[in-house]
PDB file of C-alpha atoms in Angstrom:
ATOM      1  CA  MET O   1       0.000   0.000   0.000  1.00  0.00           C
ATOM      2  CA  LYS O   2       2.187   2.840  -1.295  1.00  0.00           C
ATOM      3  CA  TYR O   3      -0.566   5.359  -1.875  1.00  0.00           C
ATOM      4  CA  ILE O   4      -3.957   6.012  -0.323  1.00  0.00           C
ATOM      5  CA  LYS O   5      -6.810   7.702  -2.124  1.00  0.00           C
ATOM      6  CA  VAL O   6      -8.363  10.502  -0.071  1.00  0.00           C
ATOM      7  CA  ASN O   7     -11.747  11.985  -0.952  1.00  0.00           C
ATOM      8  CA  TYR O   8     -12.392  15.206   0.915  1.00  0.00           C
ATOM      9  CA  LYS O   9     -14.161  18.516   1.038  1.00  0.00           C
ATOM     10  CA  ILE O  10     -13.248  21.766   2.753  1.00  0.00           C
ATOM     11  CA  THR O  11     -15.868  23.822   4.600  1.00  0.00           C
ATOM     12  CA  ILE O  12     -14.815  27.435   5.158  1.00  0.00           C
ATOM     13  CA  TYR O  13     -16.357  29.936   7.565  1.00  0.00           C
ATOM     14  CA  ASP O  14     -15.527  33.569   6.773  1.00  0.00           C
ATOM     15  CA  LEU O  15     -15.599  36.670   8.977  1.00  0.00           C
ATOM     16  CA  GLU O  16     -19.388  36.903   8.737  1.00  0.00           C
ATOM     17  CA  TYR O  17     -19.780  33.168   9.399  1.00  0.00           C
ATOM     18  CA  ASN O  18     -20.934  32.587   5.850  1.00  0.00           C
ATOM     19  CA  VAL O  19     -20.185  29.068   4.674  1.00  0.00           C
ATOM     20  CA  LYS O  20     -18.327  28.118   1.512  1.00  0.00           C
ATOM     21  CA  VAL O  21     -17.880  24.451   0.607  1.00  0.00           C
ATOM     22  CA  ILE O  22     -15.252  23.204  -1.806  1.00  0.00           C
ATOM     23  CA  ASP O  23     -16.440  19.698  -2.597  1.00  0.00           C
ATOM     24  CA  ASN O  24     -15.512  16.642  -4.667  1.00  0.00           C
ATOM     25  CA  LEU O  25     -11.800  16.972  -4.002  1.00  0.00           C
ATOM     26  CA  CYS O  26      -9.569  13.940  -4.340  1.00  0.00           C
ATOM     27  CA  GLY O  27      -5.917  12.946  -4.321  1.00  0.00           C
ATOM     28  CA  ASN O  28      -3.544  10.021  -3.919  1.00  0.00           C
ATOM     29  CA  PHE O  29      -1.044  10.429  -1.110  1.00  0.00           C
ATOM     30  CA  ASN O  30       1.978   8.547   0.179  1.00  0.00           C
ATOM     31  CA  SER O  31       0.681   6.136   2.786  1.00  0.00           C
ATOM     32  CA  ASN O  32       3.661   6.788   5.050  1.00  0.00           C
ATOM     33  CA  ILE O  33       2.982  10.505   5.658  1.00  0.00           C
ATOM     34  CA  LEU O  34       1.455  11.476   8.996  1.00  0.00           C
ATOM     35  CA  PHE O  35      -2.173  12.522   9.208  1.00  0.00           C
ATOM     36  CA  PRO O  36      -1.384  16.115  10.349  1.00  0.00           C
ATOM     37  CA  GLN O  37       0.924  16.444   7.333  1.00  0.00           C
ATOM     38  CA  LEU O  38      -1.918  15.353   5.080  1.00  0.00           C
ATOM     39  CA  ILE O  39      -4.298  17.985   6.465  1.00  0.00           C
ATOM     40  CA  ASN O  40      -1.729  20.754   6.136  1.00  0.00           C
ATOM     41  CA  LEU O  41      -0.937  19.612   2.594  1.00  0.00           C
ATOM     42  CA  LEU O  42      -4.617  19.648   1.561  1.00  0.00           C
ATOM     43  CA  ILE O  43      -5.069  23.159   2.947  1.00  0.00           C
ATOM     44  CA  LYS O  44      -1.897  24.354   1.191  1.00  0.00           C
ATOM     45  CA  GLU O  45      -2.841  22.755  -2.131  1.00  0.00           C
ATOM     46  CA  ASN O  46      -6.129  24.668  -2.120  1.00  0.00           C
ATOM     47  CA  ASN O  47      -4.438  27.991  -1.191  1.00  0.00           C
ATOM     48  CA  ILE O  48      -6.610  28.501   1.886  1.00  0.00           C
ATOM     49  CA  LYS O  49      -5.684  30.953   4.633  1.00  0.00           C
ATOM     50  CA  TYR O  50      -6.980  29.975   8.035  1.00  0.00           C
ATOM     51  CA  PHE O  51      -7.246  30.856  11.702  1.00  0.00           C
ATOM     52  CA  GLN O  52      -7.862  27.330  12.892  1.00  0.00           C
ATOM     53  CA  ILE O  53      -8.672  23.898  11.456  1.00  0.00           C
ATOM     54  CA  TYR O  54     -10.443  20.816  12.660  1.00  0.00           C
ATOM     55  CA  VAL O  55     -11.658  17.630  10.996  1.00  0.00           C
ATOM     56  CA  GLU O  56     -15.326  16.787  11.335  1.00  0.00           C
ATOM     57  CA  ASN O  57     -16.060  13.660  13.398  1.00  0.00           C
ATOM     58  CA  LEU O  58     -12.389  12.696  13.409  1.00  0.00           C
ATOM     59  CA  LYS O  59     -12.430  11.202  16.878  1.00  0.00           C
ATOM     60  CA  SER O  60     -15.761   9.396  16.594  1.00  0.00           C
ATOM     61  CA  ASP O  61     -14.815   7.970  13.167  1.00  0.00           C
ATOM     62  CA  THR O  62     -11.568   6.529  14.498  1.00  0.00           C
ATOM     63  CA  TRP O  63     -11.318   5.569  18.172  1.00  0.00           C
ATOM     64  CA  GLY O  64     -15.069   5.988  18.483  1.00  0.00           C
ATOM     65  CA  LYS O  65     -15.511   2.869  16.360  1.00  0.00           C
ATOM     66  CA  LEU O  66     -13.619   0.805  18.903  1.00  0.00           C
ATOM     67  CA  PHE O  67     -14.820   2.247  22.205  1.00  0.00           C
ATOM     68  CA  GLY O  68     -18.129   3.395  23.615  1.00  0.00           C
ATOM     69  CA  GLU O  69     -18.811   7.132  23.723  1.00  0.00           C
ATOM     70  CA  ASP O  70     -18.084   7.474  27.451  1.00  0.00           C
ATOM     71  CA  LEU O  71     -14.675   5.872  27.082  1.00  0.00           C
ATOM     72  CA  TYR O  72     -13.485   7.585  23.913  1.00  0.00           C
ATOM     73  CA  ASN O  73     -14.541  10.981  25.298  1.00  0.00           C
ATOM     74  CA  GLN O  74     -11.870  10.460  27.953  1.00  0.00           C
ATOM     75  CA  ILE O  75      -9.151   9.992  25.338  1.00  0.00           C
ATOM     76  CA  GLU O  76      -7.122  13.180  25.018  1.00  0.00           C
ATOM     77  CA  GLY O  77      -7.368  15.001  21.721  1.00  0.00           C
ATOM     78  CA  ASP O  78     -10.245  16.173  19.595  1.00  0.00           C
ATOM     79  CA  ASN O  79     -11.262  17.176  16.096  1.00  0.00           C
ATOM     80  CA  TYR O  80      -9.486  20.517  16.282  1.00  0.00           C
ATOM     81  CA  HIS O  81      -6.235  19.253  17.802  1.00  0.00           C
ATOM     82  CA  TYR O  82      -5.948  16.654  15.092  1.00  0.00           C
ATOM     83  CA  LYS O  83      -2.255  16.160  15.877  1.00  0.00           C
ATOM     84  CA  TRP O  84      -3.358  13.700  18.587  1.00  0.00           C
ATOM     85  CA  LEU O  85      -3.922  11.315  15.655  1.00  0.00           C
ATOM     86  CA  ASN O  86      -0.208  11.271  14.934  1.00  0.00           C
ATOM     87  CA  TYR O  87      -0.186   8.109  12.824  1.00  0.00           C
ATOM     88  CA  ASN O  88       0.625   7.616   9.176  1.00  0.00           C
ATOM     89  CA  LEU O  89      -2.156   7.150   6.644  1.00  0.00           C
ATOM     90  CA  LYS O  90      -1.501   3.437   6.210  1.00  0.00           C
ATOM     91  CA  ASP O  91      -1.902   2.656   9.909  1.00  0.00           C
ATOM     92  CA  ILE O  92      -5.036   4.792  10.170  1.00  0.00           C
ATOM     93  CA  GLN O  93      -6.596   3.039   7.208  1.00  0.00           C
ATOM     94  CA  ASN O  94      -5.695  -0.426   8.487  1.00  0.00           C
ATOM     95  CA  ALA O  95      -7.080   0.299  11.953  1.00  0.00           C
ATOM     96  CA  PHE O  96     -10.226   2.269  11.136  1.00  0.00           C
ATOM     97  CA  ASN O  97     -10.888   2.139   7.342  1.00  0.00           C
ATOM     98  CA  TYR O  98     -10.968   5.889   7.783  1.00  0.00           C
ATOM     99  CA  PHE O  99     -10.378   6.832   4.154  1.00  0.00           C
ATOM    100  CA  ASN O 100     -13.227   4.726   2.788  1.00  0.00           C
ATOM    101  CA  ASN O 101     -15.444   7.779   3.271  1.00  0.00           C
ATOM    102  CA  LYS O 102     -15.046  11.441   2.389  1.00  0.00           C
ATOM    103  CA  ILE O 103     -13.496  13.557   5.120  1.00  0.00           C
ATOM    104  CA  ASN O 104     -14.645  17.102   5.851  1.00  0.00           C
ATOM    105  CA  ILE O 105     -12.009  19.650   6.852  1.00  0.00           C
ATOM    106  CA  ILE O 106     -13.512  22.621   8.700  1.00  0.00           C
ATOM    107  CA  VAL O 107     -11.659  25.934   8.363  1.00  0.00           C
ATOM    108  CA  ASP O 108     -12.230  29.149  10.291  1.00  0.00           C
ATOM    109  CA  GLY O 109     -10.977  32.003   8.130  1.00  0.00           C
ATOM    110  CA  PRO O 110      -8.326  34.448   9.351  1.00  0.00           C
ATOM    111  CA  GLY O 111      -9.624  37.303  11.453  1.00  0.00           C
ATOM    112  CA  VAL O 112     -12.460  35.330  13.008  1.00  0.00           C
ATOM    113  CA  GLY O 113     -10.812  35.429  16.375  1.00  0.00           C
ATOM    114  CA  ASP O 114      -7.712  35.107  18.446  1.00  0.00           C
ATOM    115  CA  ALA O 115      -6.794  31.946  20.326  1.00  0.00           C
ATOM    116  CA  VAL O 116      -6.072  32.862  23.933  1.00  0.00           C
ATOM    117  CA  GLY O 117      -5.298  29.452  25.344  1.00  0.00           C
ATOM    118  CA  ARG O 118      -5.401  25.682  25.050  1.00  0.00           C
ATOM    119  CA  SER O 119      -5.757  23.227  27.894  1.00  0.00           C
ATOM    120  CA  GLN O 120      -6.293  19.451  27.801  1.00  0.00           C
ATOM    121  CA  GLY O 121      -7.758  19.484  24.301  1.00  0.00           C
ATOM    122  CA  ILE O 122      -9.936  22.564  24.900  1.00  0.00           C
ATOM    123  CA  THR O 123      -9.317  25.672  22.780  1.00  0.00           C
ATOM    124  CA  PHE O 124     -10.241  29.124  24.059  1.00  0.00           C
ATOM    125  CA  TYR O 125     -10.588  32.077  21.717  1.00  0.00           C
ATOM    126  CA  ILE O 126     -12.095  35.550  21.587  1.00  0.00           C
ATOM    127  CA  ASN O 127     -13.664  37.103  18.500  1.00  0.00           C
ATOM    128  CA  ASN O 128     -13.421  40.734  17.549  1.00  0.00           C
ATOM    129  CA  ASP O 129     -15.780  40.686  14.561  1.00  0.00           C
ATOM    130  CA  GLU O 130     -19.064  39.521  16.037  1.00  0.00           C
ATOM    131  CA  LYS O 131     -22.248  41.457  15.360  1.00  0.00           C
ATOM    132  CA  ASP O 132     -24.097  40.560  18.569  1.00  0.00           C
ATOM    133  CA  ARG O 133     -24.063  41.944  22.145  1.00  0.00           C
ATOM    134  CA  HIS O 134     -20.316  42.090  22.549  1.00  0.00           C
ATOM    135  CA  GLN O 135     -20.445  45.278  24.587  1.00  0.00           C
ATOM    136  CA  PHE O 136     -22.680  43.809  27.277  1.00  0.00           C
ATOM    137  CA  GLU O 137     -21.750  40.131  27.414  1.00  0.00           C
ATOM    138  CA  PRO O 138     -18.000  39.587  27.695  1.00  0.00           C
ATOM    139  CA  HIS O 139     -17.401  35.988  26.757  1.00  0.00           C
ATOM    140  CA  VAL O 140     -14.825  33.508  25.551  1.00  0.00           C
ATOM    141  CA  HIS O 141     -15.510  30.790  22.979  1.00  0.00           C
ATOM    142  CA  CYS O 142     -14.526  27.274  24.005  1.00  0.00           C
ATOM    143  CA  LYS O 143     -14.124  24.382  21.570  1.00  0.00           C
ATOM    144  CA  TYR O 144     -13.663  20.713  22.283  1.00  0.00           C
ATOM    145  CA  SER O 145     -14.093  17.695  20.013  1.00  0.00           C
ATOM    146  CA  GLY O 146     -16.109  19.609  17.420  1.00  0.00           C
ATOM    147  CA  GLU O 147     -18.399  21.119  20.067  1.00  0.00           C
ATOM    148  CA  GLU O 148     -18.478  24.776  21.053  1.00  0.00           C
ATOM    149  CA  MET O 149     -19.874  26.726  23.971  1.00  0.00           C
ATOM    150  CA  ARG O 150     -19.360  30.289  25.245  1.00  0.00           C
ATOM    151  CA  ILE O 151     -18.510  31.232  28.818  1.00  0.00           C
ATOM    152  CA  ARG O 152     -19.449  34.596  30.326  1.00  0.00           C
ATOM    153  CA  ILE O 153     -16.136  35.820  31.684  1.00  0.00           C
ATOM    154  CA  ASP O 154     -17.622  38.103  34.321  1.00  0.00           C
ATOM    155  CA  LYS O 155     -20.206  35.617  35.615  1.00  0.00           C
ATOM    156  CA  LEU O 156     -18.367  32.315  34.981  1.00  0.00           C
ATOM    157  CA  THR O 157     -21.490  30.751  33.487  1.00  0.00           C
ATOM    158  CA  ILE O 158     -22.340  29.120  30.181  1.00  0.00           C
ATOM    159  CA  MET O 159     -24.148  31.628  28.000  1.00  0.00           C
ATOM    160  CA  GLY O 160     -27.858  31.139  27.434  1.00  0.00           C
ATOM    161  CA  HIS O 161     -28.913  28.808  24.603  1.00  0.00           C
ATOM    162  CA  ASP O 162     -25.414  27.290  24.456  1.00  0.00           C
ATOM    163  CA  LYS O 163     -25.176  23.551  25.053  1.00  0.00           C
ATOM    164  CA  PRO O 164     -22.413  22.422  27.420  1.00  0.00           C
ATOM    165  CA  PHE O 165     -19.879  19.873  26.196  1.00  0.00           C
ATOM    166  CA  LYS O 166     -21.146  16.301  26.360  1.00  0.00           C
ATOM    167  CA  ASN O 167     -18.084  15.457  28.421  1.00  0.00           C
ATOM    168  CA  LYS O 168     -18.937  16.871  31.886  1.00  0.00           C
ATOM    169  CA  ARG O 169     -15.321  16.655  33.016  1.00  0.00           C
ATOM    170  CA  LYS O 170     -14.307  18.974  30.171  1.00  0.00           C
ATOM    171  CA  VAL O 171     -17.040  21.445  31.186  1.00  0.00           C
ATOM    172  CA  LYS O 172     -15.559  21.622  34.698  1.00  0.00           C
ATOM    173  CA  LEU O 173     -12.044  22.058  33.306  1.00  0.00           C
ATOM    174  CA  THR O 174     -13.274  24.832  30.994  1.00  0.00           C
ATOM    175  CA  LEU O 175     -14.916  26.794  33.806  1.00  0.00           C
ATOM    176  CA  ARG O 176     -11.879  26.281  36.029  1.00  0.00           C
ATOM    177  CA  TRP O 177      -9.552  27.663  33.309  1.00  0.00           C
ATOM    178  CA  VAL O 178     -11.741  30.737  32.721  1.00  0.00           C
ATOM    179  CA  LYS O 179     -11.929  31.414  36.464  1.00  0.00           C
ATOM    180  CA  ARG O 180      -8.153  31.117  36.804  1.00  0.00           C
ATOM    181  CA  ASN O 181      -7.662  33.651  33.987  1.00  0.00           C
ATOM    182  CA  GLN O 182     -10.752  35.770  34.646  1.00  0.00           C
ATOM    183  CA  ASN O 183      -9.145  39.173  35.261  1.00  0.00           C
ATOM    184  CA  SER O 184      -6.690  38.833  32.393  1.00  0.00           C
ATOM    185  CA  LEU O 185      -9.448  37.639  30.074  1.00  0.00           C
ATOM    186  CA  LEU O 186     -11.643  40.645  30.911  1.00  0.00           C
ATOM    187  CA  ASN O 187      -8.772  43.015  30.261  1.00  0.00           C
ATOM    188  CA  TYR O 188      -7.913  41.307  26.982  1.00  0.00           C
ATOM    189  CA  TYR O 189     -11.556  41.167  25.939  1.00  0.00           C
ATOM    190  CA  ASN O 190     -12.084  44.896  26.500  1.00  0.00           C
ATOM    191  CA  ASN O 191      -8.990  45.775  24.512  1.00  0.00           C
ATOM    192  CA  PHE O 192      -9.190  43.204  21.703  1.00  0.00           C
ATOM    193  CA  ALA O 193     -12.928  42.671  21.171  1.00  0.00           C
ATOM    194  CA  ILE O 194     -14.282  46.089  22.170  1.00  0.00           C
ATOM    195  CA  ASN O 195     -11.479  48.538  21.370  1.00  0.00           C
ATOM    196  CA  LYS O 196     -10.072  46.495  18.436  1.00  0.00           C
ATOM    197  CA  ASN O 197      -6.529  46.688  19.776  1.00  0.00           C
ATOM    198  CA  ASN O 198      -4.657  43.941  17.894  1.00  0.00           C
ATOM    199  CA  ASN O 199      -1.367  44.698  19.613  1.00  0.00           C
ATOM    200  CA  ILE O 200      -2.369  43.476  23.064  1.00  0.00           C
ATOM    201  CA  LYS O 201      -1.009  40.078  24.102  1.00  0.00           C
ATOM    202  CA  PHE O 202      -2.658  37.517  26.344  1.00  0.00           C
ATOM    203  CA  ILE O 203      -0.664  35.128  28.502  1.00  0.00           C
ATOM    204  CA  ALA O 204      -2.718  32.382  30.113  1.00  0.00           C
ATOM    205  CA  LYS O 205      -2.016  30.867  33.509  1.00  0.00           C
ATOM    206  CA  ILE O 206      -1.349  27.153  33.370  1.00  0.00           C
TER     207      ILE O 206
END
């Protein structure tokens, strides 16, 4: 097995959260390259600029086939931090038949937000281009395993209408991280999201 055929599409979200889908893409790739290298190569080949990337249903379509949902949710890594799947294409195909189906690469366009921290597979970022109640509801976006929820920084609560992560342990870790960085997050939020100061830097506490 020298080469593996990969059918894929790329779903792009722009600054206004409009969706563009580039579909029916295909290529044959060296079976010995690592999965993260494949994703970066596909993005580069299509000349796409990005803020962040994740692969739809990556975790459930691999380890999720072998373990129940409760168990595979405890495995570190998620669809965004795809580098947890640090195997070559041949091993992934042999273990999971992953490339039998089309994969969907999700791309957030540049300028959508600024990543302010990552902890145990959870990504935290703050937008500065939203059209909603930014002025009155300071919040940080939190992503894990293809799921997203927003945390009110000042109140340390999940924002209304947002669904918490299915993994309750990750919800607790998310709230704990925001609480630990609360004052710095509020300062960064006011400067970056409200005053549009792109020069401010955020350093998260570990």
